[in-house]
Coordinates of C-alpha atoms in Angstrom, one line a residue:
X493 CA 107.0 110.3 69.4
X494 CA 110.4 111.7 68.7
X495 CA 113.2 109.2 68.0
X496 CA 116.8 109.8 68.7
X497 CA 119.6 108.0 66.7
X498 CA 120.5 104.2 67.9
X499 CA 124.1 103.4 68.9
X500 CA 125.0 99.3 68.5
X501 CA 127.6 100.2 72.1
X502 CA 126.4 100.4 75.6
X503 CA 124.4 98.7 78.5
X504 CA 123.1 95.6 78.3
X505 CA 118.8 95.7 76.9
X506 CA 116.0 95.1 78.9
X507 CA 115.2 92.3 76.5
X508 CA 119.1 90.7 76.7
X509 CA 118.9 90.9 80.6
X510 CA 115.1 89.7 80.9
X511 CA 116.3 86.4 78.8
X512 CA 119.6 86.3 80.9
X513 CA 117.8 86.0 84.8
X514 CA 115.2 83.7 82.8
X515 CA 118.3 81.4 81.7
X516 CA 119.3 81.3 85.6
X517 CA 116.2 79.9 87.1
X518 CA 115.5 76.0 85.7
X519 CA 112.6 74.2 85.4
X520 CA 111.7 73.1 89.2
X521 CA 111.6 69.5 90.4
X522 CA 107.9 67.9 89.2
X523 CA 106.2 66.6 93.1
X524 CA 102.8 65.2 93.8
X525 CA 100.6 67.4 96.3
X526 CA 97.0 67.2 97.4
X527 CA 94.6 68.7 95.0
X528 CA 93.4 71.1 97.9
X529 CA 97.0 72.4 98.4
X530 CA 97.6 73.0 94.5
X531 CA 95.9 76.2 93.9
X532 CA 98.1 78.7 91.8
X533 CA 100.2 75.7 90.6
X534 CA 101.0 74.2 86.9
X535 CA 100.1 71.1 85.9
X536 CA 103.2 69.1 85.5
X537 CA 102.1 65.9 83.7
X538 CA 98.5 65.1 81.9
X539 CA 95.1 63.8 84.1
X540 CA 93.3 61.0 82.9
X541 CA 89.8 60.7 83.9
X542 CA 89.6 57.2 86.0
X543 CA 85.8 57.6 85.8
X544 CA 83.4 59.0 83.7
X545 CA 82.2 62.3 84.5
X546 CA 79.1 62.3 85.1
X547 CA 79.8 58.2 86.2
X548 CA 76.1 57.7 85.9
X549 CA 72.9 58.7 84.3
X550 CA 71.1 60.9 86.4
X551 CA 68.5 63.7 87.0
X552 CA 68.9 67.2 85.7
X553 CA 66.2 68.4 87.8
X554 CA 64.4 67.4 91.1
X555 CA 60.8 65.9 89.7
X556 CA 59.7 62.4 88.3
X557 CA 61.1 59.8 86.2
X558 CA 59.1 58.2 83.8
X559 CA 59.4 56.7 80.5
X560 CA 58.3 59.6 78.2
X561 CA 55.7 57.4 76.1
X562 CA 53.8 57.0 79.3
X563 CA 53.0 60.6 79.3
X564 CA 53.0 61.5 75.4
X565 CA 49.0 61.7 76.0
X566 CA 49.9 64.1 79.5
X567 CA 48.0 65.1 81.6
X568 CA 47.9 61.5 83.1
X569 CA 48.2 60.0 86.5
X570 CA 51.1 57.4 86.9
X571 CA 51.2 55.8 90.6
X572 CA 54.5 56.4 92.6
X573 CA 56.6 53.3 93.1
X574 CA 59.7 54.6 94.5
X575 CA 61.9 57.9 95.6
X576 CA 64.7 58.0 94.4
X577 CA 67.4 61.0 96.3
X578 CA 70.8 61.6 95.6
X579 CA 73.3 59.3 97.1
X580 CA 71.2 56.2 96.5
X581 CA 72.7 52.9 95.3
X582 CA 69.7 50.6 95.1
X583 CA 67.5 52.2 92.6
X584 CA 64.7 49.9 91.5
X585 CA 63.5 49.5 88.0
X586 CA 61.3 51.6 86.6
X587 CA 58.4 49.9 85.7
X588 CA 55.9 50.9 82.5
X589 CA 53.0 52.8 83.4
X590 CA 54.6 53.8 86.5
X591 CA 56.7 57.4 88.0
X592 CA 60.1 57.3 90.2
X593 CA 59.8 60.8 92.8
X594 CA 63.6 61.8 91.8
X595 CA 66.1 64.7 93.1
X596 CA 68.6 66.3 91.3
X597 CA 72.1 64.6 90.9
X598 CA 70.4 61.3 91.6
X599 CA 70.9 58.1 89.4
X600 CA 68.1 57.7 86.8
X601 CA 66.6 54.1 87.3
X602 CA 66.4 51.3 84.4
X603 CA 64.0 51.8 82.3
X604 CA 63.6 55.6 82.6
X605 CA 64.3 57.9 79.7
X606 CA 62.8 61.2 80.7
X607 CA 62.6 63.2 83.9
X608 CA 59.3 65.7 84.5
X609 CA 60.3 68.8 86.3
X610 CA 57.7 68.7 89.6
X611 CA 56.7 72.3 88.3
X612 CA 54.9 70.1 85.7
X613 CA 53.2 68.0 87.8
X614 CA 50.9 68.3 91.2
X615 CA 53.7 66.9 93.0
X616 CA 52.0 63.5 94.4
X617 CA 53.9 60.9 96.3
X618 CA 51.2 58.5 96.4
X619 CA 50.6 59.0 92.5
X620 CA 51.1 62.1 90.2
X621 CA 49.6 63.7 87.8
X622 CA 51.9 64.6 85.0
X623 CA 50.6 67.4 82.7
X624 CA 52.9 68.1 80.3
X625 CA 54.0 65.8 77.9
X626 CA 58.2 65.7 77.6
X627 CA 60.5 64.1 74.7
X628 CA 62.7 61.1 75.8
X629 CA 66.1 62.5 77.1
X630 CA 64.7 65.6 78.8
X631 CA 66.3 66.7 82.3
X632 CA 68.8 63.6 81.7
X633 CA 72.3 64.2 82.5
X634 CA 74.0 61.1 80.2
X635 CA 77.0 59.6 81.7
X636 CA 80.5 60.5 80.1
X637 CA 78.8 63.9 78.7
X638 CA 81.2 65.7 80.4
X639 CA 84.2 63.9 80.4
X640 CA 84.5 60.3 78.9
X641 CA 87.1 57.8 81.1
X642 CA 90.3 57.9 80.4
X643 CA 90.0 60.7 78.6
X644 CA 92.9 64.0 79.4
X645 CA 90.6 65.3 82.3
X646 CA 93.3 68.4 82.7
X647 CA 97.0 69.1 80.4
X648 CA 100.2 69.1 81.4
X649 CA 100.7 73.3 82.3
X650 CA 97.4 73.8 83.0
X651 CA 97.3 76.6 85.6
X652 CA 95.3 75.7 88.5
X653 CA 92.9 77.7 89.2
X654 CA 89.2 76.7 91.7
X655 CA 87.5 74.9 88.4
X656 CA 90.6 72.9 87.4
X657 CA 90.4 72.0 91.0
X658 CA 87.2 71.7 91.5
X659 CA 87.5 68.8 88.3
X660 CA 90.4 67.1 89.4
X661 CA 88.5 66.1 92.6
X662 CA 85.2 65.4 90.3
X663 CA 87.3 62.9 88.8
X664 CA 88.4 61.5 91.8
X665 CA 92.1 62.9 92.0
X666 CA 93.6 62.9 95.8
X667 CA 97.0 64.3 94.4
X668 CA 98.2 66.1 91.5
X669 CA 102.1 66.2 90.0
X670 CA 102.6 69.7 89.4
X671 CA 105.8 71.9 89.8
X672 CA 107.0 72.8 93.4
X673 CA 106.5 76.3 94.3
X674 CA 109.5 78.1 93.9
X675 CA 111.5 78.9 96.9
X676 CA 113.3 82.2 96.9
X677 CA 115.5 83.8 99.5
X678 CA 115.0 87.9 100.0
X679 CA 117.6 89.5 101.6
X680 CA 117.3 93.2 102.5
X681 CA 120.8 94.9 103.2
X682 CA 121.2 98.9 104.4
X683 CA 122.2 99.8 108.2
X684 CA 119.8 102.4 107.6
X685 CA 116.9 100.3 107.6
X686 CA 114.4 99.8 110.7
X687 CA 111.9 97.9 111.5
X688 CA 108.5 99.7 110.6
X689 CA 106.9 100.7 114.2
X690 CA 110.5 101.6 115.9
X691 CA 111.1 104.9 116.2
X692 CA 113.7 107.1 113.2
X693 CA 117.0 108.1 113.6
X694 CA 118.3 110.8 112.0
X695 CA 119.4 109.3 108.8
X696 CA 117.4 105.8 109.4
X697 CA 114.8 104.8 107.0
X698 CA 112.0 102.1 107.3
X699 CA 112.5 98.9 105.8
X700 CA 109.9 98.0 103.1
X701 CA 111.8 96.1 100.1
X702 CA 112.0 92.4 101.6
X703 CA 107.9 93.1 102.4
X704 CA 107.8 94.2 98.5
X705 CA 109.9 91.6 97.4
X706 CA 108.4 88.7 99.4
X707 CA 104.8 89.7 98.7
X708 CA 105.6 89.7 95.1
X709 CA 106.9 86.1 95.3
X710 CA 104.0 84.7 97.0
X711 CA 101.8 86.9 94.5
X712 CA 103.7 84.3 91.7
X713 CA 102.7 80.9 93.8
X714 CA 106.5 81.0 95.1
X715 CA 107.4 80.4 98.8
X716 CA 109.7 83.3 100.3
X717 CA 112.0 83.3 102.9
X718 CA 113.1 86.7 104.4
X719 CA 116.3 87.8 106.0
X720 CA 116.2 91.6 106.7
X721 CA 118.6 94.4 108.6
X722 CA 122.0 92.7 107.3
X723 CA 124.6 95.4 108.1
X724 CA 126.8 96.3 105.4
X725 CA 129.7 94.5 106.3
X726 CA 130.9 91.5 103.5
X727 CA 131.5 88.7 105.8
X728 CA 128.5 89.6 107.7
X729 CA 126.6 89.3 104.3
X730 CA 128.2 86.2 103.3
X731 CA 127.6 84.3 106.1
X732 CA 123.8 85.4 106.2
X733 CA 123.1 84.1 102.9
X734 CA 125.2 80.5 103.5
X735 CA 124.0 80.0 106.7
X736 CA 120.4 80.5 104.8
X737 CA 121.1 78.7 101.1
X738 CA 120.3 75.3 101.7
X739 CA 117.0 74.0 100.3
X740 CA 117.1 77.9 97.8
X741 CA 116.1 78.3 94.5
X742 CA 117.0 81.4 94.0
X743 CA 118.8 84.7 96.1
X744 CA 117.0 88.2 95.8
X745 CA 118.6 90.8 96.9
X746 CA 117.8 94.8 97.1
X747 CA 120.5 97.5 97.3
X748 CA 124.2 97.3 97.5
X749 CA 124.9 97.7 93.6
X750 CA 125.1 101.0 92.3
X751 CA 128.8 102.6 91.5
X752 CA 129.4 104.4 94.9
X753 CA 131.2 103.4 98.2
X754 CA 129.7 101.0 100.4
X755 CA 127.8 98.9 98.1
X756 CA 128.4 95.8 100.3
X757 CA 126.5 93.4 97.5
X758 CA 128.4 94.5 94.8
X759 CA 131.5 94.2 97.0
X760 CA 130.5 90.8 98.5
X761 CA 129.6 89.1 95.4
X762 CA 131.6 90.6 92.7
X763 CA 134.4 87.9 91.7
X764 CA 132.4 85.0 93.3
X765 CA 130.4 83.8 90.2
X766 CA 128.2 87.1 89.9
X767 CA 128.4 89.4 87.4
X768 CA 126.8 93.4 87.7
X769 CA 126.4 95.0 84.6
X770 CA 123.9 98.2 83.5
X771 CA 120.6 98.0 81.7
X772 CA 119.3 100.4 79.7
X773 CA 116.2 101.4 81.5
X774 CA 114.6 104.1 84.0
X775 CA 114.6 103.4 86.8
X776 CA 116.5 100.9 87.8
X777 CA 119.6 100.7 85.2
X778 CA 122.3 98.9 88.2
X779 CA 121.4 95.2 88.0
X780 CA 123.4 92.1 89.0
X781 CA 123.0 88.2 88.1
X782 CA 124.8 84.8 88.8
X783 CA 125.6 82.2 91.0
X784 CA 127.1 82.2 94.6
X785 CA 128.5 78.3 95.5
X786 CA 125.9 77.6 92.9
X787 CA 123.0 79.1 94.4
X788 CA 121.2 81.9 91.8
X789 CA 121.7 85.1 92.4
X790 CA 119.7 88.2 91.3
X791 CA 120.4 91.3 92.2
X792 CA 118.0 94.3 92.4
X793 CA 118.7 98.4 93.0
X794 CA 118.0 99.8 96.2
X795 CA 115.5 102.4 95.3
X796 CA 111.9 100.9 96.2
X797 CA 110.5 101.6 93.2
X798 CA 113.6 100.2 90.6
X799 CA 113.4 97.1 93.1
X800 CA 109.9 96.4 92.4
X801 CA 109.7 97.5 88.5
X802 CA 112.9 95.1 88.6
X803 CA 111.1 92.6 90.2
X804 CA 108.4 92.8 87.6
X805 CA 110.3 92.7 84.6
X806 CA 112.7 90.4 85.6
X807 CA 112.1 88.1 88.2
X808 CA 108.4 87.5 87.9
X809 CA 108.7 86.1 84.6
X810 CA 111.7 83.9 85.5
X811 CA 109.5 82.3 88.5
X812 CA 106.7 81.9 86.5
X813 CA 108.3 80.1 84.0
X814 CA 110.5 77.5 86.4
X815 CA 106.9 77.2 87.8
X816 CA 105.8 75.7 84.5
X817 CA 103.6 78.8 83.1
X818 CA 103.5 79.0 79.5
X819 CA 102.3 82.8 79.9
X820 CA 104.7 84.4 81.8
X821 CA 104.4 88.6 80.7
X822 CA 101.6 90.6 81.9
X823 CA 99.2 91.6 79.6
X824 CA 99.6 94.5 77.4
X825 CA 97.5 97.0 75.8
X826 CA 98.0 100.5 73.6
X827 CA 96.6 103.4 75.4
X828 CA 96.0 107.1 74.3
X829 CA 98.6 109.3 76.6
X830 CA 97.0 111.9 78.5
X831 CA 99.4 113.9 79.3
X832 CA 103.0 114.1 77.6
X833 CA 106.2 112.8 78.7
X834 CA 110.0 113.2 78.4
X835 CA 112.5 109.6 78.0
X836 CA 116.3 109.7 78.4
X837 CA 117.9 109.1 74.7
X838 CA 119.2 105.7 74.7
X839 CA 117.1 104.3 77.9
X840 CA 113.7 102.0 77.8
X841 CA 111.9 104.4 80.4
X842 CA 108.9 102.5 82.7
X843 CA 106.5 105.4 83.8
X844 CA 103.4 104.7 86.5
X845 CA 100.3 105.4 85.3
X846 CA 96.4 105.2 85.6
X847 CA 94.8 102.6 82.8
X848 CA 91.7 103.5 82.2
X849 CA 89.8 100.6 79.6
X850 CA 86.5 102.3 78.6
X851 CA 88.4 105.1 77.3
X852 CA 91.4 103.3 76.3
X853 CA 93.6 106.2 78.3
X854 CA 96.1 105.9 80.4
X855 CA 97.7 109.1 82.3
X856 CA 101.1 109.1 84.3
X857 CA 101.2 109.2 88.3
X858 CA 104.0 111.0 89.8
X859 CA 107.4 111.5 87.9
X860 CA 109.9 109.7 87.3
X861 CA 111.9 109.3 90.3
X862 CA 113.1 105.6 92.0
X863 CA 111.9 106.4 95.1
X864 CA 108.3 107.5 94.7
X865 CA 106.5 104.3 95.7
X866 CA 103.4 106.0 95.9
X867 CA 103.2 106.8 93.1
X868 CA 103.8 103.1 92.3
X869 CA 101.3 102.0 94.5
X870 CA 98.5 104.2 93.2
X871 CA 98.9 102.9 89.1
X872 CA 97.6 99.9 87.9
X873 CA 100.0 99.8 84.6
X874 CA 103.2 100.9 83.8
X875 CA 104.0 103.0 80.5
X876 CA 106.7 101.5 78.2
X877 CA 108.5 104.3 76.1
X878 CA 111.2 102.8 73.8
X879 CA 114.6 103.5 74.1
X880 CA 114.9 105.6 70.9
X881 CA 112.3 107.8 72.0
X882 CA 112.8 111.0 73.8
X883 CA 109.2 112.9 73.6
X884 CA 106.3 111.4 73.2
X885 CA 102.9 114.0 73.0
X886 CA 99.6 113.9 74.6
X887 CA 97.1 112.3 72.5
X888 CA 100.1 110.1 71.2
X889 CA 99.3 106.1 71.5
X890 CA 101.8 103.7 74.0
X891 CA 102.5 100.4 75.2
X892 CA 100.8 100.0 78.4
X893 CA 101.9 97.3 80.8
X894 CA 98.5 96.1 82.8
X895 CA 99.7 95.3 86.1
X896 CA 96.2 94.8 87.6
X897 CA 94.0 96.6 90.6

C-alpha cells in the first residue's frame, strides 16, 4: 500500500461521524410482546425459568421402564403393567419385577430408574422380554438438567433468534420485554423520480432509494414508514415530514445535500437544528445529521450507491444499537486483493467486491462510481482502504467488510 502524508484539517472521519448519528438515536422504550412476535428482537430485561426444564423425569427414548436390577441378569421376561404415552398425568407406580410400555417425552413412573430402548426388547405388550441388561439412569432425561427453576433461562440483550424462542415458550413465557422495533421515516425527494412500472420522461429516473432504504430497516428488525415523490419545493418538504413525525424515531432521507442548486433538503433543513457537514469517504462524502422539532434527522447523498454504503455505515449501526444489540458492525475479515486499486489521498474509499473464504480473496466489482448499484448488488463485502492510502497492489492484504449473500 502506498501512504500519503496526514493533514490534522478537513472533513469530518468516518469514525467521528459513525459515533455522531450513533449519539442521535437513544436507547428505545423497553415493551412486552408475545414471544411469537419477538423474532429479531433484544432481550430487554433477564428470563427466569418459572419451571424446571425438563419439569419432570421422563423417557429419552420410546421402549420400557423398568428398574435396571430387574434386568441386570437380561434376557428376562417382566410382565407389562401399564403404558405409559406422552401427555399422561396418572402414571402408576412401577412395581419390582414388573415393565411400564413408555414413549418418548413421557413422565418416568415411581420407582423406575432405567428405560430399555424397544430395539432391545421383542416389543410385548402383554409381557416383554428384555435382552440386554442397562445401568440405572439410562434413556432418563432428569428434571432441571436443562434448566434448573428460577434459574436466568435467557439475558438481558440476548438476540432473539428461533432457539431463544423456541426456550422462552419451553419455559412457559407468553410475553417477553424486549426493545421496540425502531420506527424510522424514509423519505425520498427528486421530481425526477417515478414510480417503477410508469413509463420515462426524458430526464426522469426510477425511484429505488426509499425501496433500499426501507428494506434495509426492516433487514435491522426496524419498522419503516415510506413517503416517496416529494417535489423539491421547501414547504412542500416540510409539511411532508410534520404531517408524518408523530410516533418517529428517526427521519431518513436520500438526496438534496450536495453543494449545488436545488438541494431542497439541505435548503429545508439547514438552520432548523440540522447540521450538513463532509466526510472523508468515497462515495458518499455530503452527509447531514440533527434534529427537526426534535425529531432525528439523518441525512443521506442521493446517489444509490453512497445512500446505501451510507446506510450501512452509519445508520445500521445506530438502529441496531437503540435496538439493544451489543454487536452492532458487520463482521470483518483480511482478504488477499486480486486485482489492484487506486484511493483518493485524504479519503476512506469503500470499494464493492467478491469475498471469496476458501481462498481468503476478495476482487473488486465495478469502479468506483456512486451510481453503479449493480455493481453493489452483485458483492457480498465491501473493501475498506484507509484514508492515507492511495495504491494498494494486487496480492496486497485488506480490510474486508462481510456484508453477507
Amino acid at each position: 500500500m502506498t501512504p500519503v502524508a496526514h493533514t490534522s484539517t478537513g472533513p469530518r472521519s468516518v469514525d467521528e461521524h459513525r459515533d455522531a448519528v450513533a449519539a442521535l438515536v437513544g436507547p428505545l422504550p423497553v415493551i412486552t410482546r408475545p414471544v411469537a412476535e419477538c423474532l429479531g428482537l433484544v432481550l430487554a430485561e433477564d428470563v427466569l425459568a418459572p419451571v424446571a426444564l425438563p419439569p419432570f423425569d421422563n423417557s429419552a427414548m420410546d421402549g420400557y421402564a423398568v428398574r435396571a436390577a430387574d434386568v441386570a441378569a437380561a434376557p428376562v421376561s417382566l410382565p407389562v403393567e401399564a403404558d405409559i404415552p406422552a401427555g399422561r398425568t396418572d402414571v402408576p407406580v412401577l412395581r419390582p419385577g414388573s415393565a411400564h410400555r413408555i414413549m418418548t417425552g413421557a413422565p418416568l413412573p415411581a420407582g423406575a430408574d432405567a428405560v430399555v430402548q424397544v430395539e432391545l426388547t421383542d416389543a410385548g405388550t402383554v409381557s416383554v422380554e428384555i435382552r440386554s441388561p442397562v445401568a440405572p439412569g439410562t434413556h432418563v432425561r432428569r428434571a432441571g438438567e436443562d434448566v434448573a427453576k428460577g434459574a436466568v433461562v435467557l439475558a438481558a440483550g440476548t438476540p432473539l433468534r428461533p432457539p431463544q424462542l423456541g426456550l422462552a415458550a419451553a419455559a412457559g413465557q407468553a410475553g417477553l420485554p424486549v426493545r421496540r422495533p425502531a420506527r424510522v421515516l424514509v423519505l425520498s425527494t427528486g421530481s425526477e423520480l417515478v414510480e417503477p412500472g410508469e413509463p420515462l420522461l426524458p430526464g426522469q429516473i426510477y425511484e429505488s432509494n426509499s425501496v433500499l432504504l426501507a428494506a434495509a430497516v426492516r433487514e435491522t428488525g426496524g419498522e419503516a414508514t415510506v413517503l416517496r415523490f416529494v417535489p423539491d419545493d421547501v414547504d412542500t418538504f416540510l409539511a411532508a415530514v410534520r404531517s408524518h413525525a408523530a410516533g418517529v424515531d428517526l427521519l431518513v432521507t436520500s438526496g438534496g445535500v450536495s453543494a449545488g442548486a436545488f438541494e431542497v433538503v439541505k435548503e429545508a433543513l439547514s438552520g432548523r437544528g440540522v447540521d450538513f457537514v463532509r466526510v472523508a469517504m468515497q462515495p458518499g462524502g455530503p452527509q447531514g445529521l440533527g434534529r427537526l422539532d426534535g425529531l432525528p434527522v439523518v441525512t443521506l447523498p442521493g446517489n444509490p450507491v453512497s445512500a446505501a454504503l451510507s446506510f450501512e455505515l452509519f445508520v445500521r449501526p445506530a438502529l441496531l444499537g437503540a435496538m439493544g444489540h451489543s454487536v452492532v458492525e458487520r463482521a470483518r475479515a483480511r482478504a488477499w486483493l486480486a486485482s489492484p486499486l487506486r484511493s483518493p489521498a485524504g479519503k476512506r474509499q469503500f470499494r464493492r467486491g467478491r469475498y471469496e473464504a476458501g481462498t481468503v480473496e476478495v476482487t473488486p466489482v465495478g469502479g468506483p462510481g456512486s451510481h453503479l448499484l449493480a455493481s453493489f448488488a452483485a458483492s457480498n463485502s465491501l473493501i475498506e482502504i484507509p484514508e492515507p492510502v492511495t495504491e494498494v497492489g494486487a496480492g496486497e492484504e485488506v480490510d474486508v467488510i462481510l456484508l453477507g449473500g
